[in-house]
XYZ file of C-alpha atoms in Angstrom:
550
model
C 1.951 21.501 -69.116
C 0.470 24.298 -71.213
C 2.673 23.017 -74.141
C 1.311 19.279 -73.741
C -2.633 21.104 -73.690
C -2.023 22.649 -77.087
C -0.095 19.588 -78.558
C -3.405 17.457 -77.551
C -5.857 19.921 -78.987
C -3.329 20.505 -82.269
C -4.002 16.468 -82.621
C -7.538 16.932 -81.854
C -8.660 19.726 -84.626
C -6.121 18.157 -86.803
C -4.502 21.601 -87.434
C -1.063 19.738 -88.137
C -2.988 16.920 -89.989
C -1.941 18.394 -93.471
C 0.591 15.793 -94.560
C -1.297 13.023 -92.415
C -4.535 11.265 -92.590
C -6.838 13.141 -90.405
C -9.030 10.143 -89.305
C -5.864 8.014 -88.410
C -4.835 10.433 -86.306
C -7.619 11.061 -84.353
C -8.344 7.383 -83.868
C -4.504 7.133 -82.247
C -5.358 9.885 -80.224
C -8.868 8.527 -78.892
C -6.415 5.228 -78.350
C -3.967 7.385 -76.407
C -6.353 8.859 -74.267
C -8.164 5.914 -73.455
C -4.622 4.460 -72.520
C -4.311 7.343 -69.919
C -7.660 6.977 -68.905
C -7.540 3.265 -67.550
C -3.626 4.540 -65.740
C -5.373 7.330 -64.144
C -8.368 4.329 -63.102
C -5.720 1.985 -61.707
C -3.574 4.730 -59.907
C -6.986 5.892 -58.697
C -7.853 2.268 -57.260
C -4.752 2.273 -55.330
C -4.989 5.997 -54.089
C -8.827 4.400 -53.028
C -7.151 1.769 -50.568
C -5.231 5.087 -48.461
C -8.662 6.484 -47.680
C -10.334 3.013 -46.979
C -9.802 -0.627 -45.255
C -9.195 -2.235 -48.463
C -6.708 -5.425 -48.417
C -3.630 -5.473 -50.201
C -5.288 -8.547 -52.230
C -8.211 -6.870 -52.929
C -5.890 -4.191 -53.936
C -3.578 -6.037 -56.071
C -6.790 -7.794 -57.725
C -8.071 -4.315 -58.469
C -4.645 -3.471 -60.414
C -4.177 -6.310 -62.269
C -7.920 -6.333 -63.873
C -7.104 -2.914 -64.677
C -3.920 -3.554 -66.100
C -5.045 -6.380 -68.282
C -7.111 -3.594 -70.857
C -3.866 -1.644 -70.222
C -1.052 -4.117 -71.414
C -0.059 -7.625 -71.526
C 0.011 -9.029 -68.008
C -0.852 -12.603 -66.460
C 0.851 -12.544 -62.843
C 1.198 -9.705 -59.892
C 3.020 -10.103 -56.603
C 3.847 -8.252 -54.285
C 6.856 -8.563 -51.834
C 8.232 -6.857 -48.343
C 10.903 -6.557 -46.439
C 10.078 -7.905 -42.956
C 13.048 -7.998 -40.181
C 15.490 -7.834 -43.212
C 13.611 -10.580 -45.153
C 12.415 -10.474 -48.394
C 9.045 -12.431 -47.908
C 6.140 -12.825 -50.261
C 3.126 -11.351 -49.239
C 0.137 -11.332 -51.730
C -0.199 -13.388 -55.373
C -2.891 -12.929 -57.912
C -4.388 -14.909 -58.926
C -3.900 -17.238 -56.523
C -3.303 -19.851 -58.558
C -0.241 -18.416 -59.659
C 1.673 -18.503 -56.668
C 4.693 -20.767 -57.272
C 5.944 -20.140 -53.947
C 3.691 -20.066 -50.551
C 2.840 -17.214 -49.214
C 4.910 -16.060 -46.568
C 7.984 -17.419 -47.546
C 11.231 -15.883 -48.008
C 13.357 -15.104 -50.919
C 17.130 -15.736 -50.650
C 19.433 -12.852 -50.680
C 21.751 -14.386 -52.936
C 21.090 -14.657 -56.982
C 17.981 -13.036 -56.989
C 15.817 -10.649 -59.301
C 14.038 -9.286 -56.467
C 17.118 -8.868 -54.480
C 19.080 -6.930 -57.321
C 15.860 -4.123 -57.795
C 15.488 -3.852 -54.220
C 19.527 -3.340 -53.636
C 20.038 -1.564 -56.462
C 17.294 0.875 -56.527
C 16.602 0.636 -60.367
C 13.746 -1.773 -62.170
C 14.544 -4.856 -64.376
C 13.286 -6.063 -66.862
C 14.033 -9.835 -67.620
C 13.145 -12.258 -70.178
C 13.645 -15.730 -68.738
C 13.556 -17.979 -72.013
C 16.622 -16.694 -73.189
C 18.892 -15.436 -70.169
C 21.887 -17.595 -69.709
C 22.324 -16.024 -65.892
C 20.871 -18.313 -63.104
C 18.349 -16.407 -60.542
C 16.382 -18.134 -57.927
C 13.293 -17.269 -59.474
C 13.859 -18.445 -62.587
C 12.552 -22.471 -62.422
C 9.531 -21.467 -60.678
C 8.289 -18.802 -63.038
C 9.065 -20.540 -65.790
C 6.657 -23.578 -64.644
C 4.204 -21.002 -64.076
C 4.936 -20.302 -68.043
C 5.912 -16.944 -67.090
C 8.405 -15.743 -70.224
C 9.062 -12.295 -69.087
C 9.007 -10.151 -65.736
C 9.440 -6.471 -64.809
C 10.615 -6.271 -60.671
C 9.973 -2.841 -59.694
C 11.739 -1.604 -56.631
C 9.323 0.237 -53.848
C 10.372 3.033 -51.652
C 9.435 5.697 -48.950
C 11.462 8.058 -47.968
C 14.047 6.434 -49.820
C 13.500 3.560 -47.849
C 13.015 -0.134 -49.542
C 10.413 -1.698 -48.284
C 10.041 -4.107 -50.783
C 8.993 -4.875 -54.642
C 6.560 -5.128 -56.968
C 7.029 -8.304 -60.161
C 4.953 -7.956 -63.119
C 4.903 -10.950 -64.934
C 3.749 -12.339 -68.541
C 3.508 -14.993 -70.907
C 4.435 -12.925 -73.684
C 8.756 -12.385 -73.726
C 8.735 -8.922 -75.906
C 9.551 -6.136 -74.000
C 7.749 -3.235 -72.395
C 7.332 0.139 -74.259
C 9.330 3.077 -72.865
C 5.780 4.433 -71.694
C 4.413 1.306 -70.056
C 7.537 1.524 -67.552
C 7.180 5.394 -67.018
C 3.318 4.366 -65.800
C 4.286 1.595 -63.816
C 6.751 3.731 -62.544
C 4.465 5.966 -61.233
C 1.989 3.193 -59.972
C 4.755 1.940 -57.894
C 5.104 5.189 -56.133
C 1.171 5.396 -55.635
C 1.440 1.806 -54.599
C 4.509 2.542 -51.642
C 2.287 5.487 -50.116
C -0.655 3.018 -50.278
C 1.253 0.273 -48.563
C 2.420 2.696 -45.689
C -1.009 3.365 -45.130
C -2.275 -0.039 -44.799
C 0.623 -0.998 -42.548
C 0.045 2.068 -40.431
C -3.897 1.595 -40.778
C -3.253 -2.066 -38.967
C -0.718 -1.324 -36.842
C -3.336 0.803 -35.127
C -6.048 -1.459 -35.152
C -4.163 -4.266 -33.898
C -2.600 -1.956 -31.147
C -6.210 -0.893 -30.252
C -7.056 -4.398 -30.421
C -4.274 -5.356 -28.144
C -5.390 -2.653 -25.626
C -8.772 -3.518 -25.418
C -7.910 -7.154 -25.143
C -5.934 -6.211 -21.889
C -8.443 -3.797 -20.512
C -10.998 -6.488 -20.661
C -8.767 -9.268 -19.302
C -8.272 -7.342 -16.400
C -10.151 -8.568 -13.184
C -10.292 -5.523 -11.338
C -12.830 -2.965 -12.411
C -12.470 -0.251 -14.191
C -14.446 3.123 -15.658
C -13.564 5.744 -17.297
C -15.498 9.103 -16.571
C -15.562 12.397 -18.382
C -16.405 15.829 -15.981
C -19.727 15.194 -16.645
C -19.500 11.850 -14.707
C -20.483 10.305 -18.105
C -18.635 6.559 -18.284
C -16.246 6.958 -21.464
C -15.572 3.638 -21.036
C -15.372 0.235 -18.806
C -14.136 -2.981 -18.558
C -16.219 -6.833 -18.220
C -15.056 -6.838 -14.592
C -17.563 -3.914 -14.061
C -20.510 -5.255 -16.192
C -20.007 -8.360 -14.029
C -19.746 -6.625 -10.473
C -22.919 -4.300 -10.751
C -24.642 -7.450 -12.720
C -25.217 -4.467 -15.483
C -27.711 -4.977 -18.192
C -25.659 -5.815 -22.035
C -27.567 -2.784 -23.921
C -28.420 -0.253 -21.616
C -26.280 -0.220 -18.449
C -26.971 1.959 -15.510
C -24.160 3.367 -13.475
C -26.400 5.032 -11.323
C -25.119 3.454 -8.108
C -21.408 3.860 -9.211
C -21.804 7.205 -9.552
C -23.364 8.015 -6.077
C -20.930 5.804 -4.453
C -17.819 7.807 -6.181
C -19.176 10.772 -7.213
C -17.219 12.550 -4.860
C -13.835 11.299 -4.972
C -13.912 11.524 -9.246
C -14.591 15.152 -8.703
C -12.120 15.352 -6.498
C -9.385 14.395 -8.404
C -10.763 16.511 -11.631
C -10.074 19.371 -8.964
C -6.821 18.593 -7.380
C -5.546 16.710 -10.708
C -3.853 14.306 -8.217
C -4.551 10.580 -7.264
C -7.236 9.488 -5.285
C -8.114 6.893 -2.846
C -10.888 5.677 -0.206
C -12.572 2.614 0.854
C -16.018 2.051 -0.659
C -18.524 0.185 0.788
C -21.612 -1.007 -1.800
C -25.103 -1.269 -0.284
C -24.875 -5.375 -1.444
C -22.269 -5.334 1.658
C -19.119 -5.127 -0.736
C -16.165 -3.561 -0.082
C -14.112 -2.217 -2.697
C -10.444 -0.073 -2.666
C -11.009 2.554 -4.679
C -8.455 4.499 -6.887
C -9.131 7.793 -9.313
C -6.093 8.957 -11.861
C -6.568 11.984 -13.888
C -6.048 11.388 -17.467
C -4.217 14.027 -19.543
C -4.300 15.326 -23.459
C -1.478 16.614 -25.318
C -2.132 19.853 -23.668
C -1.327 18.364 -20.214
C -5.579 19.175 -19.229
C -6.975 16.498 -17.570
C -10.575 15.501 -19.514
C -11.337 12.484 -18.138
C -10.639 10.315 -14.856
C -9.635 6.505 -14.415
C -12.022 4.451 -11.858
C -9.689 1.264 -10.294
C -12.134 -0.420 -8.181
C -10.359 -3.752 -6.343
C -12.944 -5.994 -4.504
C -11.413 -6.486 -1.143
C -14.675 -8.211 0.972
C -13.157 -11.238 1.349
C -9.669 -9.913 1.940
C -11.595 -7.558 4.580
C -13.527 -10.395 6.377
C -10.077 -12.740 6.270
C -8.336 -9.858 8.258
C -11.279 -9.545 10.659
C -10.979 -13.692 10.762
C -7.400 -13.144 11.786
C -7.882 -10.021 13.863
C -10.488 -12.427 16.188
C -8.483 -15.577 16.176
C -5.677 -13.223 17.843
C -8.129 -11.904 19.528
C -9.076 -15.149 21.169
C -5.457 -16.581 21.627
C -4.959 -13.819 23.624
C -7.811 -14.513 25.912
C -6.677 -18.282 25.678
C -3.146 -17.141 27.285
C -4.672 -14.439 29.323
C -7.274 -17.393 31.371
C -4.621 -20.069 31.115
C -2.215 -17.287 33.513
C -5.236 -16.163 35.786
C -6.059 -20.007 36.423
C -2.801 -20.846 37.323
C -2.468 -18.356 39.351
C -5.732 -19.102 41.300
C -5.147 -22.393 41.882
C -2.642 -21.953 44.727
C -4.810 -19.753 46.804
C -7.944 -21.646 45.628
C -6.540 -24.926 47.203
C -5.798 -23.153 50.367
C -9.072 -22.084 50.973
C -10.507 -25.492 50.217
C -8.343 -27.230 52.429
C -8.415 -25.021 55.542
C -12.193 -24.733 54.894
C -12.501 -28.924 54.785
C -10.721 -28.945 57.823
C -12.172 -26.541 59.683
C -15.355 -28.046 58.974
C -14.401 -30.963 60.374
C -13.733 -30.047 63.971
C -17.351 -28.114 63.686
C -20.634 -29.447 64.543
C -23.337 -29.037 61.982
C -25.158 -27.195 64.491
C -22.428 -24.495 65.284
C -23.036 -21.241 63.483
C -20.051 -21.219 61.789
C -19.870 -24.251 60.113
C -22.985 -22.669 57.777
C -20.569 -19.926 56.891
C -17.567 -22.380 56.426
C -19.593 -24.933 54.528
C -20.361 -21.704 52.012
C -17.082 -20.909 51.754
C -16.155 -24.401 50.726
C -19.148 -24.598 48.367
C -17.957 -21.386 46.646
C -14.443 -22.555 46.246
C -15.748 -25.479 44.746
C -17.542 -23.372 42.496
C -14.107 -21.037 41.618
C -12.545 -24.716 41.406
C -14.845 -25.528 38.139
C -14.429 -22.139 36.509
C -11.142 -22.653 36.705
C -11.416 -25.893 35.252
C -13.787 -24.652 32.797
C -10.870 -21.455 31.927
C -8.041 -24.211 31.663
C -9.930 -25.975 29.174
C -10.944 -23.109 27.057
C -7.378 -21.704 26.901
C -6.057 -25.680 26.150
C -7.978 -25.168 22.420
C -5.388 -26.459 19.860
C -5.311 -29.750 22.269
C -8.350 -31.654 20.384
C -7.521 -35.147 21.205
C -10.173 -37.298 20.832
C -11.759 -39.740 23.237
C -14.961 -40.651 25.237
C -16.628 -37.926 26.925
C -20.326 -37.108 28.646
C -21.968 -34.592 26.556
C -23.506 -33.889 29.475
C -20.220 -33.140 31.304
C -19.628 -30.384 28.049
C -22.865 -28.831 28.665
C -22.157 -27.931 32.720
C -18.641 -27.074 31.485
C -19.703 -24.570 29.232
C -22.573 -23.289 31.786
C -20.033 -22.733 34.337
C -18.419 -20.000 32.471
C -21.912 -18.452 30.786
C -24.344 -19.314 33.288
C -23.749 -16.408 35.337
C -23.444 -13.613 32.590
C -26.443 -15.052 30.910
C -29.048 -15.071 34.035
C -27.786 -11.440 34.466
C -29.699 -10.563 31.442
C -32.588 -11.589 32.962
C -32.464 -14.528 30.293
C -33.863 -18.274 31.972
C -31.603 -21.359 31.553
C -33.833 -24.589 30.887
C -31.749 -27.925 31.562
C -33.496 -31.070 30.044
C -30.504 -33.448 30.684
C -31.070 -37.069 30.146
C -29.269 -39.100 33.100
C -28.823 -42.045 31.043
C -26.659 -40.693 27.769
C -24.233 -42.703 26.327
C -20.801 -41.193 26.073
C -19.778 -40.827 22.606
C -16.495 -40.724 21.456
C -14.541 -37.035 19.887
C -12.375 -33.783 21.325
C -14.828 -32.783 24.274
C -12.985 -29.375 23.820
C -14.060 -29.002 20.428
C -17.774 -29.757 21.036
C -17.906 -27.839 23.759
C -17.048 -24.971 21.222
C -20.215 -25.347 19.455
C -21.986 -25.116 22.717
C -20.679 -22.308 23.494
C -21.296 -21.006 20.103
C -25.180 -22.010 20.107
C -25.995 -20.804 23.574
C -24.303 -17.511 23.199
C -25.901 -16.815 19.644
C -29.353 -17.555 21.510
C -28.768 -15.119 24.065
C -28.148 -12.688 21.348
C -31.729 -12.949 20.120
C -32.975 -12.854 23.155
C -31.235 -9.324 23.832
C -32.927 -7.683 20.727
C -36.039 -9.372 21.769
C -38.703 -7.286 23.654
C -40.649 -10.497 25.181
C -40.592 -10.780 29.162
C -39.916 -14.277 29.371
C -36.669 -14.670 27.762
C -36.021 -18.412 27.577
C -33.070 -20.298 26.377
C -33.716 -24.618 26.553
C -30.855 -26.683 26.935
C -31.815 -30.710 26.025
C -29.787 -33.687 25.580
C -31.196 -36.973 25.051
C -30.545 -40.167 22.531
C -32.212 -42.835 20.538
C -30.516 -45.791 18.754
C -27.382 -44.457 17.931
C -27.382 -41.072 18.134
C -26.786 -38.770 20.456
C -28.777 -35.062 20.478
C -28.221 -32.123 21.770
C -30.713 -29.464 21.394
C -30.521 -25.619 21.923
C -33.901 -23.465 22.102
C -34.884 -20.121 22.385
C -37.763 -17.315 22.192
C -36.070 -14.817 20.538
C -36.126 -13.380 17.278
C -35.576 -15.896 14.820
C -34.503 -16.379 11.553
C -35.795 -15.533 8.384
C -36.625 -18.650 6.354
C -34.629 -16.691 3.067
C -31.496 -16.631 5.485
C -31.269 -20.504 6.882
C -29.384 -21.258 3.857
C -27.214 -18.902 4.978
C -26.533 -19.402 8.074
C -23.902 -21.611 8.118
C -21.613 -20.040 5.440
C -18.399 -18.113 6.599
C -19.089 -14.649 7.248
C -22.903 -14.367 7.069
C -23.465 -12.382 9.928
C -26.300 -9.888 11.060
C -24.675 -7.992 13.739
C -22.614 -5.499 13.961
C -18.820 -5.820 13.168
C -18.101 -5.302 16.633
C -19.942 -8.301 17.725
C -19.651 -10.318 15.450
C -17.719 -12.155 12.365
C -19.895 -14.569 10.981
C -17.669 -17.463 12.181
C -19.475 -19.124 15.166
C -21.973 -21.238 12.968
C -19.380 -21.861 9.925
C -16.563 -23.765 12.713
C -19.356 -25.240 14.448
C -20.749 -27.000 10.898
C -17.103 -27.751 10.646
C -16.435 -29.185 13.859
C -19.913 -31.048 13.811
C -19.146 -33.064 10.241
C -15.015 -33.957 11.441
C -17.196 -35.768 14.426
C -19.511 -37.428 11.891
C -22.544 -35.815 12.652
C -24.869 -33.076 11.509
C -25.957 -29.357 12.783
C -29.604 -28.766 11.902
C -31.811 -25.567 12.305
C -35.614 -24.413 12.360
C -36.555 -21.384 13.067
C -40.079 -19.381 12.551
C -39.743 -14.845 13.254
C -40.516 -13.562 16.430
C -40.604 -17.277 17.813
C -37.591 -18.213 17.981
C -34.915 -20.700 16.857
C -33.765 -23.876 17.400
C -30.463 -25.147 17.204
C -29.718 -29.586 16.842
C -26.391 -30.903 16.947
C -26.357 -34.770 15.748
C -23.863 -37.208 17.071
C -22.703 -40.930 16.506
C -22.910 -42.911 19.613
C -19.551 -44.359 18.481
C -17.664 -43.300 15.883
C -17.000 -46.475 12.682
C -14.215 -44.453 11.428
C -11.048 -43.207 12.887
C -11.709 -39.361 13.743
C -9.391 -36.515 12.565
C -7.263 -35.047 15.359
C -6.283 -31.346 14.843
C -3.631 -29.890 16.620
């Protein structure tokens, strides 16, 4: 190196200039230099694409500008090996592709092939070679005379080439191929880092595609309980504003199980419920460096309320199949002593004079087996609830059904039955079993407001009546009422206001249900802290043939 200084300044102050024109060597000097100059440029603009996100086109146009002041050059391409293919990659100019991009060179009888196999560069001048490569005709109809194929490796690993080509067929000066050389080397590292630069942004890509795509939710949290990062799920759950989130609520709600799994370094789980009535499964995992310290933790959150209120669904409808069994036995099993009693009581009283004592006390015992006789009736037809066959039936006869088995319970809580029964209603025509069911459903959800009610007159109105077509049957009370935000509501699965253990939100939902299969319509109006009531629409006679469930 120290030699190649003092040659430079020897040519520079002319000191071996004796035998020589001064000037003309100085001006071949200034050429020389300027020559290195624009190499050290172009091996500069590819050592620029390692450091930034610059193309391989943008890259390749770069070089061959450069390379134009440098020497004679009209076409650059570049070409790597991809799953043991050979396949072209970039052209410039564009114009000058010849082949599409993308497309792969043939192993057999080919320049590129040859430099890449055998390690070495070639130089070839295609005007007068007698030997027959592949990319000889299309070259030559890009008027390319001459081309230079320049092998590239790293870590003595081909990863593909580099062609040079030019209109002009003389060759290339011992120099020119020492610099190209050496650009090819700059080039390889360059490519590496481009591939490696890509590979990482589409794997990051990749990943953040499949963190948002999940539907679950999740955070990540530092030890600070500072969210690192979270998914659309999340944005979408806590209805979070686009530019300035707030995770205040997330991080009251699971404050206490993220710091307990920074402590214990173990997985975490719990049930969370949200104050918008949402339920949500809730696992923490401590994430790890290098150093195996955990710095951050993973927030799964899984939405289960509708999972939750399908199990509590289930859980009732078991619930109430069990009852169903349960009155089906006990009515059965009352018959047989039941029908004694009636029949030695009938014929007792008939060898008794109204005016004997006893026949007062007989005649109540026979009144009160009657009595046990509809309960029982009432029990059987409960428990007989997947038997909806349809057919005429007094709603009228529903209505004392269903009071028989809630008429007692409900005058216990000091709560006043109302009948308004019109004598003259049409029967209409559906599963008597099923409409009793809404009955039931109404009357027992009015009794509910009235317990919560702190009135002394605690009223529930029972009235049936008709006009043209329709039959009506209308359920009243005092009680609470209903907010006018929450009538909407009412009637969706679910939407419920009591407490889990009495209540589902189910009543109102299978009544709608059961109301619409019969072709009619279940109304409400209610005004708070006056109370509520409850219509129930029915055809007269059905024009359609009605569903039957069983």
């Amino acid at each position: 190196m120290l030699e190649d200084k003092q040659e430079m300044i020897a040519l520079l102050t002319g000191v071996k200039s004796s035998k020589k024109n001064y000037y003309t060597e100085l001006k071949t000097t200034v050429q020389q230099l300027r020559k290195k100059n624009i190499q050290l440029e172009i091996i500069n603009e590819v050592m620029k694409s390692m450091k930034i996100d610059m193309s391989l086109d943008e890259m390749l146009q770069n070089v061959l500008d450069k390379l134009k002041g440098l020497l004679l050059c009209d076409r650059l391409s570049l070409l790597l090996l991809q799953n043991s293919e050979l396949i072209l990659t970039n052209v410039y100019p564009e114009e000058n592709r010849g082949l599409k991009i993308n497309s792969a060179i043939p192993n057999r009888k080919s320049l590129y092939w040859s430099a890449l196999l055998n390690k070495q560069i070639i130089f070839h001048q295609l005007l007068d070679s007698s030997e027959d490569f592949f990319e000889h005709e299309y070259l030559l109809d890009l008027q390319i005379h001459s081309v230079i194929v320049l092998p590239i490796f790293i870590k003595n690993k081909g990863i593909g080439v580099l062609s040079i080509g030019r209109q002009d067929p003389s060759e290339w000066g011992h120099d020119d191929l020492l610099f190209l050389e050496q650009l090819t080397d700059h080039l390889a590292v360059s490519i590496e880092n481009t591939q490696l630069y890509h590979e990482v942004v589409r794997g990051k890509q990749q990943w953040e595609d499949t963190f948002k795509a999940v539907d679950d939710m999740i955070i990540v949290f530092d030890k600070n309980l500072n969210v690192l990062q979270f998914n659309d799920s999340v944005r979408s759950f806590f209805q979070l504003k686009e530019h300035s989130p707030s995770f205040a609520i997330l991080r009251k709600e699971c404050k206490s199980i993220i710091e307990e799994t920074f402590r214990s370094q173990r997985t975490g789980y719990r049930d969370i419920f949200f104050e918008n009535n949402s339920i949500c499964e809730t696992y923490t995992y401590p994430v790890q460096n290098h150093q195996h310290r955990v710095y951050g933790v993973i927030l799964y959150l899984k939405d289960v309320t509708e999972k939750r209120k399908m199990e509590a669904q289930l859980l009732h409808s078991g619930k109430l199949a069990a009852i169903g069994e349960m009155a089906a036995g006990i009515a059965h099993e009352l018959n047989s002593p039941l029908t004694a009693i009636l029949g030695n009581s009938q014929l007792l009283l008939r060898n008794k004079a109204k005016d004997d004592p006893s026949y007062i006390l007989l005649n109540d015992i026979k009144n009160c087996g009657d009595r046990c006789k509809r309960i029982i009736k009432s029990l059987l037809t409960f428990s007989r609830q997947d038997e909806y066959i349809f057919g005429a039936f007094s709603l009228n006869e529903g209505i004392n059904q269903v009071l028989n088995l809630l008429r007692y319970q409900i005058e216990k809580n000091e709560i006043m039955i109302i009948l308004e029964l019109d004598e003259d209603l049409p029967e209409i025509e559906g599963s008597q079993q099923q409409i009793e069911q809404i009955i039931i459903n109404l009357i027992l959800n009015a009794r509910d407001a009235l317990e919560v009610s702190d009135k002394g007159n605690k009223e529930i109105t029972i009235i049936s009546s008709h006009q043209e077509d329709e039959v009506q049957l209308t359920v009243k009370d005092n009680g609470i009422g209903i907010e006018e935000n929450r009538l909407s509501e009412i009637f969706h699965p679910f939407h419920t206001t009591k407490e889990a253990e009495k209540g589902t939100g189910l009543g109102l939902s299978v009544s709608f249900g059961i109301a619409n299969a019969h072709g009619g319509k279940l109304e409400v109006s209610s005004i708070v802290e006056e109370g509520s009531t409850f219509t129930l629409r029915l055809p007269s006679h059905l024009s359609y043939e009605p569903e039957v469930e069983g």
